[in-house]
Amino acid sequence: MLTSSPLRTAVGATAIVLLTATPALALGPFLRTSGLLSDFAPSAPGPFDGASARVQLVESARGSHAVLTVNGIDRSADGRTFGAHLHDGPCVAGNGPAAGPHYNSHVHGQTPVAGINDRTEVWLDFTASEGSGTGTASVPFVPEPGSRSVVIHALPTNPATGGAGDRLACLTVAW
Ligand SMILES: [Cu+2]
């Protein structure tokens, strides 16, 4: 279509400028994944049975931004806030410990000051509303690639300790 040519040209020029200005930075989304949540306690009924989730990680000039969206949550959980975090290890159904600890940028040598907070870890707490919930986080680092997971917990994240109760469900995030 002839009318689209100027737009294509403009987009191409912008891309060239970005690549030239920041050759070492892969700005933009580097992970998009979605699927049914895996259950850590398959034999017990829970609010995330049959629920699905989507995770996107985007690299920005200041670090990265993460978005978690969960759909299909049991309506009895409406109004409840659940802790959710990026964890170091993989998502394995029926095996909460396999997900390992929270991804922590200091532990990975990416930030000089030790700490457990929403700047060193990717916390994605969300509140269920009409069966859905969205959590977002902006952090001053880009998580290292690996076979990782987002884990959903039974309670909101305690800002002093990072704890959030039992591990209920998870989604694989690997890149
Ligand atoms: Cu967690």
Coordinates of N, CA and C and ligand atoms in Angstrom, one line a residue:
M1 N 0.9 -1.2 0.0 CA 0.0 0.0 0.0 C 0.9 1.2 0.0
L2 N 0.7 2.1 -1.0 CA 1.6 3.3 -1.1 C 1.5 4.2 0.1
T3 N 0.4 4.3 0.7 CA 0.2 5.3 1.8 C 1.0 4.9 3.0
S4 N 1.4 3.6 3.1 CA 2.2 3.2 4.3 C 3.7 3.4 4.1
S5 N 4.1 3.8 3.0 CA 5.6 3.9 2.8 C 6.2 5.0 3.7
P6 N 5.6 6.2 3.8 CA 6.3 7.2 4.7 C 6.4 6.7 6.1
L7 N 5.4 5.9 6.6 CA 5.4 5.4 8.0 C 6.5 4.4 8.1
R8 N 6.6 3.5 7.1 CA 7.7 2.5 7.2 C 9.1 3.2 7.2
T9 N 9.2 4.2 6.4 CA 10.5 4.9 6.4 C 10.8 5.5 7.7
A10 N 9.8 6.2 8.3 CA 10.0 6.8 9.6 C 10.4 5.8 10.7
V11 N 9.7 4.7 10.7 CA 10.0 3.6 11.7 C 11.4 3.1 11.5
G12 N 11.8 2.9 10.2 CA 13.1 2.4 9.9 C 14.2 3.4 10.4
A13 N 13.9 4.7 10.2 CA 14.9 5.7 10.6 C 15.1 5.7 12.1
T14 N 13.9 5.6 12.8 CA 14.0 5.6 14.3 C 14.8 4.4 14.8
A15 N 14.6 3.3 14.2 CA 15.3 2.1 14.6 C 16.8 2.2 14.4
I16 N 17.2 2.8 13.3 CA 18.6 3.0 13.0 C 19.2 4.0 14.1
V17 N 18.5 5.0 14.4 CA 19.0 6.0 15.4 C 19.2 5.3 16.7
L18 N 18.2 4.5 17.2 CA 18.3 3.8 18.4 C 19.5 2.8 18.4
L19 N 19.6 2.1 17.4 CA 20.8 1.1 17.3 C 22.1 1.8 17.3
T20 N 22.2 3.0 16.7 CA 23.4 3.7 16.6 C 23.8 4.3 18.0
A21 N 22.7 4.8 18.7 CA 22.9 5.6 19.9 C 23.3 4.6 21.1
T22 N 22.7 3.4 21.1 CA 22.8 2.5 22.2 C 23.1 1.1 21.7
P23 N 24.3 0.9 21.1 CA 24.6 -0.4 20.5 C 24.6 -1.6 21.5
A24 N 24.9 -1.3 22.8 CA 25.0 -2.4 23.7 C 23.7 -2.8 24.4
L25 N 22.7 -2.0 24.2 CA 21.5 -2.2 25.0 C 20.4 -2.7 24.1
A26 N 19.8 -3.8 24.5 CA 18.7 -4.4 23.8 C 17.4 -3.9 24.4
L27 N 17.1 -2.7 24.2 CA 15.9 -2.1 24.8 C 14.7 -2.7 24.2
G28 N 13.7 -2.9 25.1 CA 12.4 -3.5 24.6 C 12.1 -4.8 25.3
P29 N 11.1 -5.5 24.9 CA 10.7 -6.8 25.5 C 11.8 -7.8 25.3
F30 N 12.1 -8.5 26.3 CA 13.0 -9.7 26.0 C 12.4 -11.0 26.5
L31 N 11.3 -10.9 27.1 CA 10.5 -12.1 27.5 C 9.0 -11.8 27.5
R32 N 8.4 -12.7 26.7 CA 6.9 -12.7 26.8 C 6.5 -14.2 26.9
T33 N 5.8 -14.5 27.9 CA 5.4 -15.9 28.0 C 4.0 -16.0 28.7
S34 N 3.3 -17.0 28.4 CA 2.0 -17.2 29.0 C 1.6 -18.7 29.0
G35 N 0.7 -19.0 29.8 CA 0.2 -20.4 29.9 C -0.5 -20.7 31.2
L36 N -1.0 -21.9 31.3 CA -1.7 -22.3 32.5 C -0.7 -22.3 33.7
L37 N -1.2 -21.9 34.8 CA -0.3 -22.0 36.0 C -0.1 -23.4 36.4
S38 N 1.1 -23.7 36.9 CA 1.3 -25.1 37.5 C 1.0 -25.0 39.0
D39 N 0.4 -26.0 39.5 CA 0.0 -26.0 40.9 C 1.0 -26.7 41.8
F40 N 1.3 -26.1 42.9 CA 2.3 -26.7 43.8 C 1.6 -27.8 44.7
A41 N 0.3 -27.7 44.8 CA -0.4 -28.7 45.6 C -1.6 -29.2 44.8
P42 N -1.3 -30.1 43.8 CA -2.3 -30.5 42.8 C -3.5 -31.2 43.4
S43 N -3.3 -31.8 44.6 CA -4.4 -32.6 45.2 C -5.3 -31.8 46.0
A44 N -4.9 -30.5 46.3 CA -5.8 -29.7 47.1 C -6.4 -28.6 46.3
P45 N -7.7 -28.3 46.5 CA -8.3 -27.2 45.7 C -7.7 -25.9 46.1
G46 N -7.5 -25.0 45.1 CA -7.0 -23.7 45.4 C -7.5 -22.6 44.5
P47 N -7.3 -21.4 44.8 CA -7.8 -20.3 43.9 C -7.2 -20.2 42.5
F48 N -6.1 -20.9 42.3 CA -5.5 -20.8 40.9 C -5.6 -22.1 40.1
D49 N -6.5 -23.0 40.6 CA -6.8 -24.2 39.8 C -7.4 -23.8 38.5
G50 N -6.7 -24.1 37.4 CA -7.2 -23.8 36.0 C -7.0 -22.3 35.6
A51 N -6.3 -21.6 36.4 CA -6.0 -20.2 36.1 C -4.7 -20.1 35.1
S52 N -4.6 -19.0 34.4 CA -3.5 -18.8 33.5 C -2.8 -17.5 33.8
A53 N -1.6 -17.4 33.3 CA -0.9 -16.1 33.6 C -0.1 -15.7 32.3
R54 N 0.3 -14.5 32.3 CA 1.1 -13.9 31.2 C 2.2 -13.1 31.9
V55 N 3.4 -13.2 31.5 CA 4.5 -12.4 32.0 C 5.3 -11.7 30.9
Q56 N 5.5 -10.4 31.1 CA 6.4 -9.7 30.1 C 7.5 -9.0 30.8
L57 N 8.7 -9.1 30.4 CA 9.8 -8.4 30.9 C 10.4 -7.5 29.8
V58 N 10.5 -6.2 30.1 CA 11.0 -5.2 29.1 C 12.2 -4.5 29.7
E59 N 13.3 -4.5 28.9 CA 14.4 -3.7 29.3 C 14.2 -2.3 29.0
S60 N 14.6 -1.4 29.9 CA 14.5 0.0 29.8 C 15.8 0.7 30.0
A61 N 15.9 2.0 29.8 CA 17.2 2.6 29.9 C 17.6 2.6 31.4
R62 N 16.7 2.4 32.3 CA 17.1 2.4 33.7 C 17.0 1.0 34.4
G63 N 16.8 0.0 33.6 CA 16.7 -1.3 34.2 C 15.7 -2.2 33.5
S64 N 14.7 -2.6 34.2 CA 13.7 -3.4 33.5 C 12.3 -3.2 34.2
H65 N 11.3 -3.6 33.4 CA 9.9 -3.4 33.9 C 9.3 -4.8 33.7
A66 N 8.5 -5.3 34.6 CA 7.8 -6.6 34.5 C 6.3 -6.4 34.7
V67 N 5.6 -7.2 34.0 CA 4.1 -7.2 34.1 C 3.7 -8.6 34.2
L68 N 2.9 -8.9 35.3 CA 2.3 -10.2 35.5 C 0.7 -10.0 35.4
T69 N 0.1 -10.8 34.5 CA -1.4 -10.7 34.5 C -1.9 -12.2 34.7
V70 N -2.8 -12.3 35.7 CA -3.4 -13.6 36.0 C -4.9 -13.6 35.7
N71 N -5.3 -14.6 35.0 CA -6.8 -14.7 34.6 C -7.3 -16.1 35.1
G72 N -8.6 -16.1 35.3 CA -9.2 -17.4 35.7 C -9.1 -17.7 37.2
I73 N -8.8 -16.7 38.0 CA -8.7 -17.0 39.5 C -10.2 -17.2 40.0
D74 N -10.2 -18.2 40.9 CA -11.5 -18.5 41.5 C -12.2 -17.2 42.1
R75 N -13.4 -17.0 41.9 CA -14.1 -15.7 42.3 C -14.1 -15.6 43.8
S76 N -14.0 -16.7 44.5 CA -14.0 -16.6 46.0 C -12.8 -15.8 46.5
A77 N -11.8 -15.7 45.6 CA -10.6 -15.0 46.0 C -10.6 -13.5 45.7
D78 N -11.7 -13.0 45.1 CA -11.8 -11.6 44.8 C -11.5 -10.7 46.0
G79 N -10.7 -9.7 45.9 CA -10.4 -8.8 47.0 C -9.1 -9.3 47.7
R80 N -8.7 -10.5 47.5 CA -7.4 -10.9 48.2 C -6.2 -10.5 47.4
T81 N -5.2 -10.1 48.1 CA -3.9 -9.8 47.5 C -2.9 -10.9 47.7
F82 N -2.3 -11.3 46.6 CA -1.3 -12.4 46.6 C 0.1 -11.9 46.3
G83 N 1.1 -12.4 47.1 CA 2.4 -12.1 46.7 C 2.8 -12.9 45.5
A84 N 3.7 -12.3 44.7 CA 4.2 -12.9 43.5 C 5.6 -12.4 43.2
H85 N 6.5 -13.2 42.8 CA 7.9 -12.8 42.6 C 8.6 -13.6 41.5
L86 N 9.6 -13.0 40.9 CA 10.5 -13.8 40.1 C 11.4 -14.6 41.0
H87 N 11.4 -15.9 40.7 CA 12.3 -16.8 41.5 C 13.4 -17.3 40.6
D88 N 14.5 -17.7 41.3 CA 15.7 -18.1 40.6 C 15.5 -19.4 39.8
G89 N 14.8 -20.3 40.3 CA 14.7 -21.7 39.8 C 13.4 -21.9 38.9
P90 N 13.3 -23.1 38.3 CA 12.2 -23.4 37.4 C 10.9 -23.6 38.1
C91 N 9.8 -23.6 37.4 CA 8.5 -23.9 37.8 C 8.2 -25.4 37.6
V92 N 8.1 -26.1 38.7 CA 7.8 -27.6 38.6 C 6.5 -27.9 39.4
A93 N 5.5 -28.4 38.8 CA 4.2 -28.7 39.4 C 4.5 -29.6 40.6
G94 N 3.8 -29.3 41.7 CA 4.0 -30.2 42.9 C 5.3 -30.1 43.7
N95 N 6.1 -29.1 43.3 CA 7.4 -29.0 43.9 C 7.8 -27.5 44.1
G96 N 7.2 -27.0 45.2 CA 7.5 -25.6 45.5 C 9.0 -25.2 45.7
P97 N 9.8 -26.1 46.4 CA 11.2 -25.8 46.6 C 12.0 -25.7 45.3
A98 N 11.6 -26.4 44.3 CA 12.3 -26.3 43.0 C 12.5 -24.9 42.5
A99 N 11.6 -24.0 42.8 CA 11.6 -22.7 42.3 C 12.8 -21.9 43.0
G100 N 13.3 -22.4 44.0 CA 14.5 -21.7 44.7 C 14.1 -20.4 45.3
P101 N 15.1 -19.6 45.7 CA 14.8 -18.3 46.3 C 14.4 -17.3 45.3
H102 N 14.0 -16.1 45.8 CA 13.7 -15.0 45.0 C 14.9 -14.7 44.1
Y103 N 14.7 -14.2 42.9 CA 15.8 -13.6 42.1 C 16.2 -12.3 42.9
N104 N 17.5 -12.2 43.3 CA 17.9 -11.0 44.0 C 19.2 -10.5 43.3
S105 N 19.1 -9.2 42.9 CA 20.2 -8.7 42.1 C 21.5 -8.6 42.8
H106 N 21.5 -8.5 44.1 CA 22.8 -8.5 44.8 C 23.4 -9.8 44.8
V107 N 22.6 -10.9 45.0 CA 23.1 -12.2 45.0 C 23.7 -12.5 43.7
H108 N 23.1 -11.9 42.6 CA 23.6 -12.2 41.2 C 24.7 -11.2 40.9
G109 N 25.2 -10.4 41.9 CA 26.3 -9.5 41.6 C 26.0 -8.3 40.8
Q110 N 24.7 -8.0 40.7 CA 24.3 -6.9 39.8 C 24.2 -5.5 40.5
T111 N 24.0 -5.6 41.8 CA 23.9 -4.3 42.6 C 24.8 -4.5 43.8
P112 N 25.5 -3.4 44.2 CA 26.5 -3.5 45.3 C 25.9 -3.6 46.7
V113 N 24.7 -3.1 46.9 CA 24.2 -3.1 48.3 C 23.2 -4.3 48.5
A114 N 23.5 -5.1 49.5 CA 22.6 -6.2 49.8 C 21.3 -5.7 50.3
G115 N 20.2 -6.5 50.0 CA 18.9 -6.1 50.6 C 17.8 -7.0 50.0
I116 N 16.7 -7.1 50.7 CA 15.6 -7.8 50.2 C 14.5 -6.7 50.1
N117 N 14.2 -6.2 48.9 CA 13.2 -5.2 48.8 C 12.8 -5.1 47.3
D118 N 11.9 -4.2 47.0 CA 11.3 -4.2 45.7 C 12.2 -3.5 44.6
R119 N 13.5 -3.2 45.1 CA 14.5 -2.7 44.1 C 15.6 -3.7 43.8
T120 N 15.7 -4.7 44.7 CA 16.7 -5.8 44.4 C 16.0 -7.0 43.9
E121 N 14.7 -7.1 44.1 CA 13.9 -8.3 43.7 C 12.7 -7.8 42.9
V122 N 12.2 -8.8 42.1 CA 11.0 -8.4 41.2 C 9.8 -8.9 41.9
W123 N 9.1 -8.0 42.6 CA 7.9 -8.3 43.3 C 6.7 -7.9 42.5
L124 N 5.8 -8.8 42.3 CA 4.6 -8.6 41.4 C 3.3 -8.9 42.0
D125 N 3.2 -8.5 43.3 CA 1.9 -8.7 44.0 C 0.7 -8.2 43.2
F126 N -0.4 -8.9 43.4 CA -1.6 -8.4 42.7 C -2.8 -8.7 43.6
T127 N -3.9 -8.0 43.3 CA -5.1 -8.2 44.0 C -6.2 -8.7 43.0
A128 N -6.8 -9.8 43.4 CA -7.8 -10.5 42.5 C -9.1 -9.6 42.5
S129 N -9.5 -9.4 41.3 CA -10.8 -8.7 41.1 C -11.5 -9.3 39.9
E130 N -12.7 -9.7 40.1 CA -13.5 -10.4 39.0 C -12.7 -11.5 38.3
G131 N -11.9 -12.2 39.1 CA -11.2 -13.4 38.6 C -9.9 -13.0 37.9
S132 N -9.4 -11.8 38.0 CA -8.2 -11.4 37.3 C -7.3 -10.5 38.3
G133 N -6.0 -10.4 37.9 CA -5.2 -9.6 38.7 C -3.9 -9.2 37.9
T134 N -3.4 -8.0 38.1 CA -2.2 -7.6 37.4 C -1.2 -7.0 38.4
G135 N 0.0 -7.5 38.4 CA 1.1 -6.9 39.2 C 2.2 -6.4 38.3
T136 N 2.8 -5.3 38.7 CA 3.9 -4.7 37.9 C 5.1 -4.4 38.8
A137 N 6.3 -4.3 38.2 CA 7.5 -3.9 39.0 C 8.4 -3.3 38.0
S138 N 9.1 -2.2 38.6 CA 10.2 -1.6 37.8 C 11.5 -1.7 38.7
V139 N 12.5 -2.2 38.2 CA 13.7 -2.4 39.0 C 15.0 -1.9 38.2
P140 N 16.0 -1.5 39.0 CA 17.2 -0.9 38.3 C 18.2 -1.9 37.8
F141 N 17.7 -3.1 37.4 CA 18.7 -4.1 36.9 C 17.9 -4.9 35.8
V142 N 18.6 -5.7 35.1 CA 18.0 -6.6 34.1 C 18.3 -8.0 34.6
P143 N 17.3 -8.8 35.0 CA 17.5 -10.2 35.4 C 18.4 -11.0 34.4
E144 N 19.3 -11.8 34.9 CA 20.1 -12.6 34.0 C 19.2 -13.7 33.5
P145 N 19.6 -14.1 32.2 CA 18.8 -15.2 31.6 C 18.9 -16.5 32.5
G146 N 17.9 -17.3 32.3 CA 18.0 -18.6 33.0 C 16.6 -19.3 32.9
S147 N 16.5 -20.5 33.5 CA 15.3 -21.2 33.6 C 14.6 -20.8 34.9
R148 N 13.8 -19.8 34.9 CA 13.3 -19.2 36.1 C 11.8 -19.3 36.2
S149 N 11.2 -18.7 37.2 CA 9.7 -18.8 37.3 C 9.2 -17.6 38.1
V150 N 7.9 -17.4 37.8 CA 7.1 -16.5 38.7 C 6.3 -17.3 39.6
V151 N 6.4 -17.1 40.9 CA 5.7 -17.9 41.9 C 4.7 -17.0 42.6
I152 N 3.5 -17.6 42.7 CA 2.4 -16.9 43.4 C 2.2 -17.5 44.8
H153 N 2.1 -16.6 45.8 CA 2.1 -17.0 47.2 C 0.7 -16.8 47.7
A154 N 0.4 -17.3 48.9 CA -0.9 -17.2 49.6 C -1.1 -15.8 50.2
L155 N -0.1 -15.1 50.5 CA -0.2 -13.8 51.2 C 0.5 -12.7 50.5
P156 N 0.1 -11.4 50.9 CA 0.9 -10.3 50.3 C 2.3 -10.4 50.8
T157 N 3.2 -9.8 50.0 CA 4.7 -9.8 50.4 C 4.9 -8.9 51.6
N158 N 5.6 -9.4 52.6 CA 6.0 -8.6 53.7 C 7.2 -7.8 53.3
P159 N 7.0 -6.4 53.3 CA 8.1 -5.6 52.8 C 9.4 -5.7 53.6
A160 N 9.3 -6.1 54.8 CA 10.5 -6.2 55.7 C 11.3 -7.5 55.4
T161 N 10.6 -8.6 55.0 CA 11.3 -9.9 54.9 C 11.2 -10.5 53.5
G162 N 10.3 -10.0 52.7 CA 10.1 -10.6 51.4 C 9.2 -11.9 51.4
G163 N 8.9 -12.3 52.6 CA 8.1 -13.5 52.7 C 6.6 -13.2 52.3
A164 N 6.0 -14.3 51.8 CA 4.6 -14.1 51.4 C 3.8 -15.4 51.6
G165 N 4.2 -16.2 52.5 CA 3.4 -17.4 52.8 C 3.6 -18.5 51.9
D166 N 2.7 -19.5 51.9 CA 2.8 -20.7 51.1 C 3.0 -20.4 49.6
R167 N 3.7 -21.3 48.9 CA 3.8 -21.2 47.4 C 2.6 -21.9 46.9
L168 N 1.8 -21.2 46.1 CA 0.6 -21.8 45.5 C 0.7 -22.3 44.1
A169 N 1.3 -21.5 43.3 CA 1.3 -21.8 41.8 C 2.5 -21.1 41.2
C170 N 2.8 -21.5 40.0 CA 3.9 -20.9 39.3 C 3.8 -20.9 37.8
L171 N 4.6 -20.1 37.1 CA 4.6 -20.1 35.6 C 6.1 -20.1 35.3
T172 N 6.5 -20.9 34.3 CA 7.9 -20.9 33.8 C 8.2 -19.6 33.1
V173 N 9.3 -19.0 33.4 CA 9.8 -17.8 32.7 C 11.3 -18.1 32.4
A174 N 11.5 -18.5 31.1 CA 12.9 -18.9 30.7 C 13.3 -18.1 29.5
W175 N 14.5 -17.6 29.5 CA 14.9 -16.8 28.3 C 16.4 -16.9 28.2
Ligands
CU1 CU 8.1 -15.8 45.9

